[in-house]
Structures are given as structure tokens and as C-alpha cells.
PDB file of C-alpha atoms and ligand atoms in Angstrom:
ATOM      1  CA  MET A   1      -0.797   1.008 -48.171  1.00 34.00           C
ATOM      2  CA  ARG A   2      -0.543   4.731 -47.657  1.00 36.00           C
ATOM      3  CA  GLY A   3      -2.254   4.295 -44.160  1.00 36.00           C
ATOM      4  CA  ASN A   4       0.391   1.835 -43.164  1.00 39.00           C
ATOM      5  CA  SER A   5       3.272   4.121 -44.117  1.00 40.00           C
ATOM      6  CA  ARG A   6       1.669   7.126 -42.243  1.00 41.00           C
ATOM      7  CA  SER A   7       1.227   5.071 -39.098  1.00 43.00           C
ATOM      8  CA  SER A   8       4.716   3.810 -39.008  1.00 43.00           C
ATOM      9  CA  LYS A   9       5.995   7.418 -39.578  1.00 42.00           C
ATOM     10  CA  ASN A  10       3.989   8.491 -36.636  1.00 44.00           C
ATOM     11  CA  LYS A  11       5.570   5.582 -34.444  1.00 43.00           C
ATOM     12  CA  ASN A  12       9.093   6.820 -35.468  1.00 43.00           C
ATOM     13  CA  ASN A  13       8.201  10.434 -34.415  1.00 46.00           C
ATOM     14  CA  LEU A  14       6.955   9.053 -31.011  1.00 45.00           C
ATOM     15  CA  LYS A  15      10.211   7.051 -30.566  1.00 46.00           C
ATOM     16  CA  ASP A  16      12.221  10.330 -31.020  1.00 46.00           C
ATOM     17  CA  ILE A  17      10.468  11.918 -27.958  1.00 44.00           C
ATOM     18  CA  HIS A  18      12.820  11.699 -25.005  1.00 45.00           C
ATOM     19  CA  LYS A  19      11.214  10.497 -21.702  1.00 50.00           C
ATOM     20  CA  ALA A  20      12.407  13.790 -20.023  1.00 52.00           C
ATOM     21  CA  ASP A  21      10.199  15.800 -22.470  1.00 52.00           C
ATOM     22  CA  ILE A  22       7.042  14.185 -21.366  1.00 58.00           C
ATOM     23  CA  PRO A  23       5.739  16.179 -18.438  1.00 75.00           C
ATOM     24  CA  ASP A  24       5.120  14.067 -15.205  1.00 89.00           C
ATOM     25  CA  PRO A  25       1.551  14.732 -14.200  1.00 90.00           C
ATOM     26  CA  TYR A  26       2.408  13.486 -10.781  1.00 95.00           C
ATOM     27  CA  PHE A  27       5.348  15.479 -10.058  1.00 94.00           C
ATOM     28  CA  GLU A  28       3.744  17.936  -7.627  1.00 94.00           C
ATOM     29  CA  LYS A  29       2.186  15.147  -5.746  1.00 96.00           C
ATOM     30  CA  ARG A  30       5.373  13.325  -5.316  1.00 97.00           C
ATOM     31  CA  LEU A  31       7.130  16.547  -4.180  1.00 96.00           C
ATOM     32  CA  ARG A  32       4.462  17.274  -1.574  1.00 97.00           C
ATOM     33  CA  LEU A  33       4.800  13.627  -0.208  1.00 98.00           C
ATOM     34  CA  MET A  34       8.449  13.810  -0.173  1.00 97.00           C
ATOM     35  CA  ASN A  35       8.795  17.139   1.579  1.00 97.00           C
ATOM     36  CA  ARG A  36       6.449  15.807   4.071  1.00 98.00           C
ATOM     37  CA  LEU A  37       8.614  12.704   4.663  1.00 98.00           C
ATOM     38  CA  LYS A  38      11.688  14.618   4.774  1.00 98.00           C
ATOM     39  CA  ASP A  39      10.581  16.559   7.773  1.00 97.00           C
ATOM     40  CA  GLU A  40       8.743  13.847   9.537  1.00 98.00           C
ATOM     41  CA  LEU A  41      11.617  11.260   9.040  1.00 98.00           C
ATOM     42  CA  ASN A  42      14.504  13.747   8.992  1.00 98.00           C
ATOM     43  CA  LEU A  43      15.479  12.076   5.698  1.00 98.00           C
ATOM     44  CA  SER A  44      19.064  12.495   4.112  1.00 98.00           C
ATOM     45  CA  GLU A  45      19.266  14.509   0.868  1.00 97.00           C
ATOM     46  CA  ARG A  46      20.381  11.369  -0.797  1.00 98.00           C
ATOM     47  CA  VAL A  47      17.233   9.266  -0.067  1.00 98.00           C
ATOM     48  CA  TYR A  48      15.069  12.349  -0.588  1.00 97.00           C
ATOM     49  CA  LYS A  49      16.410  13.073  -3.966  1.00 97.00           C
ATOM     50  CA  ALA A  50      16.310   9.297  -5.026  1.00 98.00           C
ATOM     51  CA  MET A  51      12.606   8.937  -4.077  1.00 98.00           C
ATOM     52  CA  LEU A  52      11.646  12.222  -5.667  1.00 96.00           C
ATOM     53  CA  LYS A  53      13.191  10.904  -8.883  1.00 96.00           C
ATOM     54  CA  VAL A  54      11.330   7.548  -8.941  1.00 97.00           C
ATOM     55  CA  PRO A  55       7.816   7.731 -10.512  1.00 97.00           C
ATOM     56  CA  ARG A  56       5.879   5.408  -7.929  1.00 98.00           C
ATOM     57  CA  HIS A  57       2.778   5.660  -9.937  1.00 97.00           C
ATOM     58  CA  LEU A  58       4.265   3.591 -12.688  1.00 97.00           C
ATOM     59  CA  PHE A  59       4.917   0.808 -10.168  1.00 98.00           C
ATOM     60  CA  VAL A  60       1.130   0.358  -9.158  1.00 97.00           C
ATOM     61  CA  PRO A  61      -1.573  -1.107 -11.161  1.00 97.00           C
ATOM     62  CA  PHE A  62      -3.230   1.557 -13.465  1.00 96.00           C
ATOM     63  CA  ASN A  63      -6.319   2.012 -11.290  1.00 97.00           C
ATOM     64  CA  TYR A  64      -4.111   2.877  -8.273  1.00 97.00           C
ATOM     65  CA  ARG A  65      -2.127   5.601  -9.955  1.00 96.00           C
ATOM     66  CA  ASP A  66      -3.905   8.509  -8.277  1.00 97.00           C
ATOM     67  CA  ASP A  67      -3.217   7.031  -4.937  1.00 98.00           C
ATOM     68  CA  ALA A  68       0.386   6.420  -5.486  1.00 98.00           C
ATOM     69  CA  TYR A  69       1.577   9.384  -3.533  1.00 98.00           C
ATOM     70  CA  ALA A  70      -0.460   8.713  -0.449  1.00 98.00           C
ATOM     71  CA  ASP A  71       1.910   7.287   2.250  1.00 98.00           C
ATOM     72  CA  THR A  72       0.344   3.997   2.391  1.00 98.00           C
ATOM     73  CA  PRO A  73       0.856   0.270   0.920  1.00 97.00           C
ATOM     74  CA  LEU A  74      -1.210  -0.422  -2.049  1.00 98.00           C
ATOM     75  CA  PRO A  75      -2.256  -3.767  -3.738  1.00 97.00           C
ATOM     76  CA  ILE A  76      -0.199  -4.823  -6.607  1.00 97.00           C
ATOM     77  CA  GLY A  77      -2.024  -8.130  -7.498  1.00 95.00           C
ATOM     78  CA  LYS A  78      -1.582 -11.733  -6.290  1.00 96.00           C
ATOM     79  CA  ASP A  79      -2.297 -10.666  -2.717  1.00 94.00           C
ATOM     80  CA  GLN A  80       0.917  -8.706  -2.497  1.00 96.00           C
ATOM     81  CA  THR A  81       1.390  -5.096  -1.706  1.00 96.00           C
ATOM     82  CA  ILE A  82       3.834  -2.293  -2.782  1.00 97.00           C
ATOM     83  CA  SER A  83       5.533  -0.996   0.565  1.00 97.00           C
ATOM     84  CA  ALA A  84       4.534   2.516   1.981  1.00 98.00           C
ATOM     85  CA  PRO A  85       6.912   5.286   0.795  1.00 98.00           C
ATOM     86  CA  HIS A  86       7.897   5.971   4.458  1.00 98.00           C
ATOM     87  CA  MET A  87       9.045   2.322   4.929  1.00 98.00           C
ATOM     88  CA  VAL A  88      11.074   2.508   1.633  1.00 98.00           C
ATOM     89  CA  ALA A  89      12.670   5.606   2.983  1.00 98.00           C
ATOM     90  CA  ILE A  90      13.424   4.203   6.444  1.00 98.00           C
ATOM     91  CA  MET A  91      14.873   1.072   5.020  1.00 98.00           C
ATOM     92  CA  CYS A  92      17.175   2.987   2.609  1.00 98.00           C
ATOM     93  CA  GLU A  93      18.351   5.094   5.317  1.00 98.00           C
ATOM     94  CA  LEU A  94      19.053   2.076   7.641  1.00 98.00           C
ATOM     95  CA  LEU A  95      20.993   0.301   4.885  1.00 98.00           C
ATOM     96  CA  ASP A  96      23.379   3.236   4.423  1.00 98.00           C
ATOM     97  CA  LEU A  97      23.682   2.654   0.729  1.00 98.00           C
ATOM     98  CA  LYS A  98      26.857   3.917  -1.062  1.00 98.00           C
ATOM     99  CA  GLU A  99      27.727   4.451  -4.726  1.00 98.00           C
ATOM    100  CA  GLY A 100      28.942   1.139  -6.215  1.00 98.00           C
ATOM    101  CA  HIS A 101      27.215  -1.174  -3.700  1.00 98.00           C
ATOM    102  CA  LYS A 102      26.009  -4.563  -4.862  1.00 98.00           C
ATOM    103  CA  VAL A 103      22.665  -5.041  -3.244  1.00 99.00           C
ATOM    104  CA  LEU A 104      20.345  -8.028  -2.844  1.00 99.00           C
ATOM    105  CA  GLU A 105      16.579  -7.419  -2.364  1.00 99.00           C
ATOM    106  CA  VAL A 106      14.297 -10.319  -1.306  1.00 98.00           C
ATOM    107  CA  GLY A 107      10.707  -9.576  -2.507  1.00 98.00           C
ATOM    108  CA  THR A 108      10.701  -7.528  -5.759  1.00 98.00           C
ATOM    109  CA  GLY A 109       7.003  -6.848  -5.866  1.00 98.00           C
ATOM    110  CA  ARG A 110       6.573  -4.490  -8.903  1.00 98.00           C
ATOM    111  CA  GLY A 111      10.125  -3.196  -8.490  1.00 98.00           C
ATOM    112  CA  TYR A 112       9.559   0.292  -6.787  1.00 98.00           C
ATOM    113  CA  HIS A 113      12.057  -0.204  -3.973  1.00 98.00           C
ATOM    114  CA  ALA A 114      14.618  -1.676  -6.242  1.00 98.00           C
ATOM    115  CA  ALA A 115      14.384   1.463  -8.372  1.00 98.00           C
ATOM    116  CA  VAL A 116      15.015   3.734  -5.438  1.00 98.00           C
ATOM    117  CA  VAL A 117      18.031   1.708  -4.332  1.00 98.00           C
ATOM    118  CA  ALA A 118      19.263   1.703  -8.041  1.00 98.00           C
ATOM    119  CA  GLU A 119      19.229   5.526  -7.836  1.00 98.00           C
ATOM    120  CA  LEU A 120      21.171   5.500  -4.564  1.00 98.00           C
ATOM    121  CA  ILE A 121      24.105   3.054  -5.615  1.00 98.00           C
ATOM    122  CA  GLY A 122      24.416   4.528  -9.231  1.00 98.00           C
ATOM    123  CA  LYS A 123      25.447   3.067 -12.420  1.00 96.00           C
ATOM    124  CA  LYS A 124      28.530   1.284 -10.934  1.00 97.00           C
ATOM    125  CA  GLY A 125      26.405  -0.403  -8.484  1.00 98.00           C
ATOM    126  CA  LYS A 126      23.993  -3.423  -9.033  1.00 98.00           C
ATOM    127  CA  VAL A 127      20.653  -4.452  -7.429  1.00 98.00           C
ATOM    128  CA  ILE A 128      19.782  -8.196  -7.729  1.00 98.00           C
ATOM    129  CA  THR A 129      16.124  -8.435  -6.752  1.00 99.00           C
ATOM    130  CA  VAL A 130      14.465 -11.785  -6.237  1.00 98.00           C
ATOM    131  CA  GLU A 131      10.674 -12.320  -6.502  1.00 98.00           C
ATOM    132  CA  ARG A 132       8.809 -15.707  -6.125  1.00 98.00           C
ATOM    133  CA  ILE A 133       5.697 -14.688  -8.259  1.00 98.00           C
ATOM    134  CA  GLU A 134       6.596 -14.854 -11.803  1.00 98.00           C
ATOM    135  CA  GLU A 135       3.980 -12.414 -13.026  1.00 98.00           C
ATOM    136  CA  LEU A 136       5.128  -9.669 -10.541  1.00 98.00           C
ATOM    137  CA  ALA A 137       8.839 -10.285 -11.607  1.00 98.00           C
ATOM    138  CA  ARG A 138       7.897  -9.746 -15.239  1.00 98.00           C
ATOM    139  CA  LYS A 139       5.858  -6.507 -14.498  1.00 98.00           C
ATOM    140  CA  ALA A 140       8.816  -5.341 -12.459  1.00 98.00           C
ATOM    141  CA  ARG A 141      11.209  -6.043 -15.148  1.00 98.00           C
ATOM    142  CA  GLU A 142       9.068  -4.299 -17.740  1.00 98.00           C
ATOM    143  CA  VAL A 143       8.697  -1.010 -15.844  1.00 98.00           C
ATOM    144  CA  LEU A 144      12.293  -0.901 -14.780  1.00 98.00           C
ATOM    145  CA  GLU A 145      13.580  -1.500 -18.350  1.00 97.00           C
ATOM    146  CA  SER A 146      11.182   1.142 -19.550  1.00 97.00           C
ATOM    147  CA  LEU A 147      12.662   3.538 -17.121  1.00 97.00           C
ATOM    148  CA  GLY A 148      16.215   2.773 -18.114  1.00 97.00           C
ATOM    149  CA  TYR A 149      17.339   0.946 -14.934  1.00 97.00           C
ATOM    150  CA  THR A 150      20.316  -1.074 -16.513  1.00 97.00           C
ATOM    151  CA  ASN A 151      21.692  -1.762 -12.952  1.00 97.00           C
ATOM    152  CA  VAL A 152      18.818  -3.901 -11.932  1.00 98.00           C
ATOM    153  CA  ARG A 153      18.434  -7.740 -12.364  1.00 98.00           C
ATOM    154  CA  VAL A 154      15.054  -9.152 -11.625  1.00 98.00           C
ATOM    155  CA  VAL A 155      15.272 -12.942 -10.704  1.00 98.00           C
ATOM    156  CA  VAL A 156      12.353 -15.336 -10.261  1.00 98.00           C
ATOM    157  CA  GLY A 157      12.907 -17.715  -7.308  1.00 98.00           C
ATOM    158  CA  ASP A 158      12.925 -18.374  -3.700  1.00 98.00           C
ATOM    159  CA  GLY A 159      14.768 -15.413  -2.328  1.00 98.00           C
ATOM    160  CA  SER A 160      14.810 -16.660   1.353  1.00 98.00           C
ATOM    161  CA  LYS A 161      17.808 -18.686   0.050  1.00 98.00           C
ATOM    162  CA  GLY A 162      19.357 -15.546  -1.200  1.00 98.00           C
ATOM    163  CA  PHE A 163      20.980 -15.571  -4.706  1.00 98.00           C
ATOM    164  CA  GLU A 164      24.337 -17.376  -4.376  1.00 98.00           C
ATOM    165  CA  GLU A 165      25.222 -16.719  -8.159  1.00 98.00           C
ATOM    166  CA  GLU A 166      25.896 -13.017  -7.647  1.00 98.00           C
ATOM    167  CA  ALA A 167      26.988 -13.144  -4.065  1.00 98.00           C
ATOM    168  CA  PRO A 168      28.602 -11.637  -2.021  1.00 98.00           C
ATOM    169  CA  TYR A 169      26.686  -8.581  -1.285  1.00 99.00           C
ATOM    170  CA  ASP A 170      27.301  -5.288   0.250  1.00 98.00           C
ATOM    171  CA  ARG A 171      23.784  -4.964   1.490  1.00 99.00           C
ATOM    172  CA  ILE A 172      20.799  -7.205   1.633  1.00 99.00           C
ATOM    173  CA  PHE A 173      17.184  -6.225   2.352  1.00 99.00           C
ATOM    174  CA  VAL A 174      13.926  -8.218   2.742  1.00 98.00           C
ATOM    175  CA  THR A 175      10.546  -6.767   2.064  1.00 98.00           C
ATOM    176  CA  ALA A 176       8.610  -9.649   3.518  1.00 98.00           C
ATOM    177  CA  SER A 177       8.685 -10.819   7.292  1.00 98.00           C
ATOM    178  CA  ALA A 178      10.854 -13.907   7.924  1.00 98.00           C
ATOM    179  CA  PRO A 179      10.758 -16.183  11.008  1.00 98.00           C
ATOM    180  CA  ASP A 180      14.416 -15.443  11.576  1.00 98.00           C
ATOM    181  CA  VAL A 181      17.461 -14.275   9.656  1.00 98.00           C
ATOM    182  CA  PRO A 182      17.826 -16.765   6.793  1.00 98.00           C
ATOM    183  CA  LYS A 183      21.223 -18.358   7.104  1.00 98.00           C
ATOM    184  CA  PRO A 184      22.005 -18.128   3.465  1.00 98.00           C
ATOM    185  CA  LEU A 185      21.582 -14.298   3.597  1.00 98.00           C
ATOM    186  CA  ILE A 186      24.153 -14.210   6.372  1.00 98.00           C
ATOM    187  CA  ASP A 187      26.534 -16.439   4.336  1.00 98.00           C
ATOM    188  CA  GLN A 188      26.113 -14.312   1.159  1.00 98.00           C
ATOM    189  CA  LEU A 189      26.937 -11.082   3.078  1.00 98.00           C
ATOM    190  CA  LYS A 190      30.150  -9.494   2.714  1.00 98.00           C
ATOM    191  CA  LEU A 191      32.378  -8.661   5.876  1.00 98.00           C
ATOM    192  CA  GLY A 192      31.400  -5.210   7.071  1.00 98.00           C
ATOM    193  CA  GLY A 193      28.004  -5.713   5.249  1.00 98.00           C
ATOM    194  CA  LYS A 194      24.342  -5.158   6.552  1.00 98.00           C
ATOM    195  CA  ILE A 195      21.044  -6.640   6.274  1.00 99.00           C
ATOM    196  CA  VAL A 196      17.714  -4.980   6.941  1.00 99.00           C
ATOM    197  CA  LEU A 197      14.718  -7.261   7.282  1.00 98.00           C
ATOM    198  CA  PRO A 198      11.503  -7.690   9.083  1.00 98.00           C
ATOM    199  CA  ILE A 199      11.314 -10.623  11.570  1.00 98.00           C
ATOM    200  CA  GLY A 200       8.120 -12.042  13.163  1.00 98.00           C
ATOM    201  CA  ASN A 201       4.680 -13.404  12.434  1.00 95.00           C
ATOM    202  CA  PHE A 202       1.818 -11.510  14.022  1.00 89.00           C
ATOM    203  CA  MET A 203       4.198  -9.149  15.909  1.00 95.00           C
ATOM    204  CA  GLN A 204       7.045  -7.993  13.614  1.00 98.00           C
ATOM    205  CA  ASN A 205      10.035  -6.024  14.317  1.00 98.00           C
ATOM    206  CA  LEU A 206      12.541  -4.555  11.688  1.00 98.00           C
ATOM    207  CA  VAL A 207      15.941  -5.634  12.445  1.00 98.00           C
ATOM    208  CA  ILE A 208      19.339  -4.549  11.326  1.00 98.00           C
ATOM    209  CA  VAL A 209      22.068  -7.346  11.157  1.00 98.00           C
ATOM    210  CA  GLU A 210      25.570  -6.406  10.898  1.00 98.00           C
ATOM    211  CA  LYS A 211      28.571  -8.576   9.943  1.00 98.00           C
ATOM    212  CA  ASP A 212      31.744  -6.977  11.154  1.00 98.00           C
ATOM    213  CA  GLU A 213      35.224  -7.566   9.616  1.00 97.00           C
ATOM    214  CA  GLY A 214      35.828 -10.583  11.637  1.00 97.00           C
ATOM    215  CA  GLY A 215      32.573 -12.210  10.557  1.00 97.00           C
ATOM    216  CA  GLU A 216      30.713 -11.676  13.945  1.00 98.00           C
ATOM    217  CA  ILE A 217      27.085 -11.006  13.595  1.00 98.00           C
ATOM    218  CA  LYS A 218      25.223  -8.421  15.503  1.00 98.00           C
ATOM    219  CA  LYS A 219      21.511  -7.883  15.533  1.00 98.00           C
ATOM    220  CA  LYS A 220      19.693  -4.598  16.403  1.00 98.00           C
ATOM    221  CA  PRO A 221      15.821  -4.218  16.584  1.00 98.00           C
ATOM    222  CA  TRP A 222      14.578  -0.971  15.038  1.00 98.00           C
ATOM    223  CA  GLY A 223      10.949  -1.049  15.831  1.00 97.00           C
ATOM    224  CA  ALA A 224       7.497  -2.587  14.998  1.00 98.00           C
ATOM    225  CA  VAL A 225       6.442  -2.920  11.196  1.00 98.00           C
ATOM    226  CA  ARG A 226       3.755  -4.730   9.231  1.00 96.00           C
ATOM    227  CA  PHE A 227       4.947  -6.806   6.159  1.00 96.00           C
ATOM    228  CA  VAL A 228       3.416  -9.691   4.083  1.00 95.00           C
ATOM    229  CA  PRO A 229       5.083 -13.048   5.155  1.00 97.00           C
ATOM    230  CA  LEU A 230       8.210 -14.381   3.497  1.00 98.00           C
ATOM    231  CA  VAL A 231       7.378 -17.716   2.226  1.00 97.00           C
ATOM    232  CA  GLY A 232       9.820 -20.341   1.020  1.00 98.00           C
ATOM    233  CA  GLU A 233      12.466 -22.640   2.478  1.00 98.00           C
ATOM    234  CA  TYR A 234      13.769 -19.980   5.052  1.00 98.00           C
ATOM    235  CA  GLY A 235      10.168 -18.550   5.408  1.00 98.00           C
ATOM    236  CA  PHE A 236       6.941 -19.270   6.970  1.00 96.00           C
TER     237      PHE A 236
HETATM  238  N1  SAM B   1       9.812  -4.542  -2.670  1.00 83.32           N
HETATM  239  C1  SAM B   1       8.281  -4.153  -2.945  1.00 83.32           C
HETATM  240  C2  SAM B   1       8.206  -2.756  -3.191  1.00 83.32           C
HETATM  241  O1  SAM B   1       9.136  -2.132  -3.951  1.00 83.32           O
HETATM  242  O2  SAM B   1       7.098  -2.120  -2.751  1.00 83.32           O
HETATM  243  C3  SAM B   1       7.493  -4.651  -1.947  1.00 83.32           C
HETATM  244  C4  SAM B   1       7.256  -6.256  -2.030  1.00 83.32           C
HETATM  245  S1  SAM B   1       5.925  -6.809  -1.230  1.00 83.32           S
HETATM  246  C5  SAM B   1       5.770  -6.077   0.333  1.00 83.32           C
HETATM  247  C6  SAM B   1       6.765  -8.383  -0.720  1.00 83.32           C
HETATM  248  C7  SAM B   1       7.090  -9.355  -1.707  1.00 83.32           C
HETATM  249  O3  SAM B   1       7.670 -10.443  -1.287  1.00 83.32           O
HETATM  250  C8  SAM B   1       5.848 -10.023  -2.586  1.00 83.32           C
HETATM  251  O4  SAM B   1       5.820  -9.521  -3.756  1.00 83.32           O
HETATM  252  C9  SAM B   1       6.056 -11.444  -2.436  1.00 83.32           C
HETATM  253  O5  SAM B   1       5.616 -12.074  -3.356  1.00 83.32           O
HETATM  254  C10 SAM B   1       7.528 -11.508  -2.177  1.00 83.32           C
HETATM  255  N2  SAM B   1       8.098 -12.600  -1.537  1.00 83.32           N
HETATM  256  C11 SAM B   1       7.441 -13.436  -0.383  1.00 83.32           C
HETATM  257  N3  SAM B   1       8.327 -14.495  -0.184  1.00 83.32           N
HETATM  258  C12 SAM B   1       9.426 -14.509  -1.116  1.00 83.32           C
HETATM  259  C13 SAM B   1      10.444 -15.392  -1.411  1.00 83.32           C
HETATM  260  N4  SAM B   1      10.726 -16.353  -0.562  1.00 83.32           N
HETATM  261  N5  SAM B   1      11.268 -15.118  -2.369  1.00 83.32           N
HETATM  262  C14 SAM B   1      11.092 -13.906  -3.144  1.00 83.32           C
HETATM  263  N6  SAM B   1       9.978 -13.181  -2.997  1.00 83.32           N
HETATM  264  C15 SAM B   1       9.188 -13.394  -1.918  1.00 83.32           C
END
């Protein structure tokens, strides 16, 4: 009886510790990585600060934590990967994210990229991120909630069809390579909005799709990339 009351007291004490009081053992590594990326990619201050804030090591399986600040994709289970930090940075820059934007991500993985975007759009914005693999979506939801990201909604489903319920979106990005721009994504994009997505099978290109105020669509290639395939109705 006494043992029980003592352990519940300890639990309460732990609950009182604010997350910010717990030292982040990976901060120095994250800082080194971000300083390097800032120079190499000429990153904006906004993207640099957002990525410096998000603890990537919490979005990878436990045994990969020590590798989380190498600039490389890492396995996250179910044959999927977390994108390399430089790719997350480049896509965020291309998306030109503003405070208050409503953003759709197709391909949550474990939720790292969604967390970075959530930092960039702030509490008045919202990220809706769709993942087809339930277990990955559940893990993403858990870590995002534990870090206090109240502006991210994780949905399980076929994101190649977009997510009509929350449309239209200011920005859409896809983190798996598609055969072409899925039509539902174009339809769910606001006038003046932008989509960034990889297109192609073996040879992939990152493409920026812009919808002007008249609804006209323009596509610009950015360069060669390597992503896992988008599967589903508008995927491979
Ligand atoms: N955004 C992730 C990050 O933060 O690192 C990277 C995700 S990983 C490169 C691509 C993800 O897309 C995988 O988790 C895969 O299951 C998912 N995916 C592939 N096709 C999909 C679809 N049609 N709908 C939703 N998710 C899909």
C-alpha cells in the first residue's frame, strides 16, 4: 500500500517537470547539422530555426537515434524512410510557407516533415498529413502529440486522392514519387497555391506546380531526387 502511494507521488513529480527543463542530449549535433545545411543550401532564417527546433531523433526508431543528425534518410519500419534533412529543408523553402497557411502533406512517415512545417505555419496554421500505413500514422500521432503539436492532424488513407474534407489548401507537398501530379491535388489547391512533389519512377524529378489566380497551372522542374513510390489510386 505504502509502495503504491510512493510510486504515484513520483509519477506526479515527473509530470510537473516541463519538457523544456529536460536537457536535449542531441542539441549540439542538430546545431552542427543545421549550420552546415544553412551554408550549403543558403537556407532562410525561418527554415533554419524551424529545423533547429524539431528533435529529429524522436521521429526515428530508438536504435537510429544516434544517426538522426547525419544528413541521410533512415529506415522507419514497414520498408519506408524518413527523408534526409536537406530534402526537408529544400521542400520547405520551395513551398514558401507563411504563418497561418493550411497545408496538406501526402506521406506522413513518422511525422518529422509535418512537425517542421507546423513550426513554419504557426499555431494559426494547420497541417493535415495523410499516411497509408496505419502503424506509421499511429507512431507519428504519438510523437507529435507528445511534443505539443496541436496544429497537426494525422489521417490514415490514400493521400494520392488528397483529403477533400479539409480542402482547399494553400500548399500541398508529397513525400513519395508519383507518376504525375494527381488531379485531386490540383483540384484541392487554392488559387495562388503551390504543390511540391517528386514525379517519376526510376528517374525522379522534384516539380513545383503553381496554380495562378485564374486557375491556370504551371509546372517547373527543380532537379533530380530519390523518393519511395507513391502508391494508391493516383500512384504507381
Ligand atoms: N514525410 C516523411 C518524413 O517526415 O520524413 C517521409 C515519408 S516517406 C519518404 C514516404 C511515405 O509516403 C511513406 O511513409 C509511405 O507509406 C507514404 N505513402 C506512399 N503512398 C502513399 C499514399 N498514397 N498515401 C499516403 N501515404 C503514402
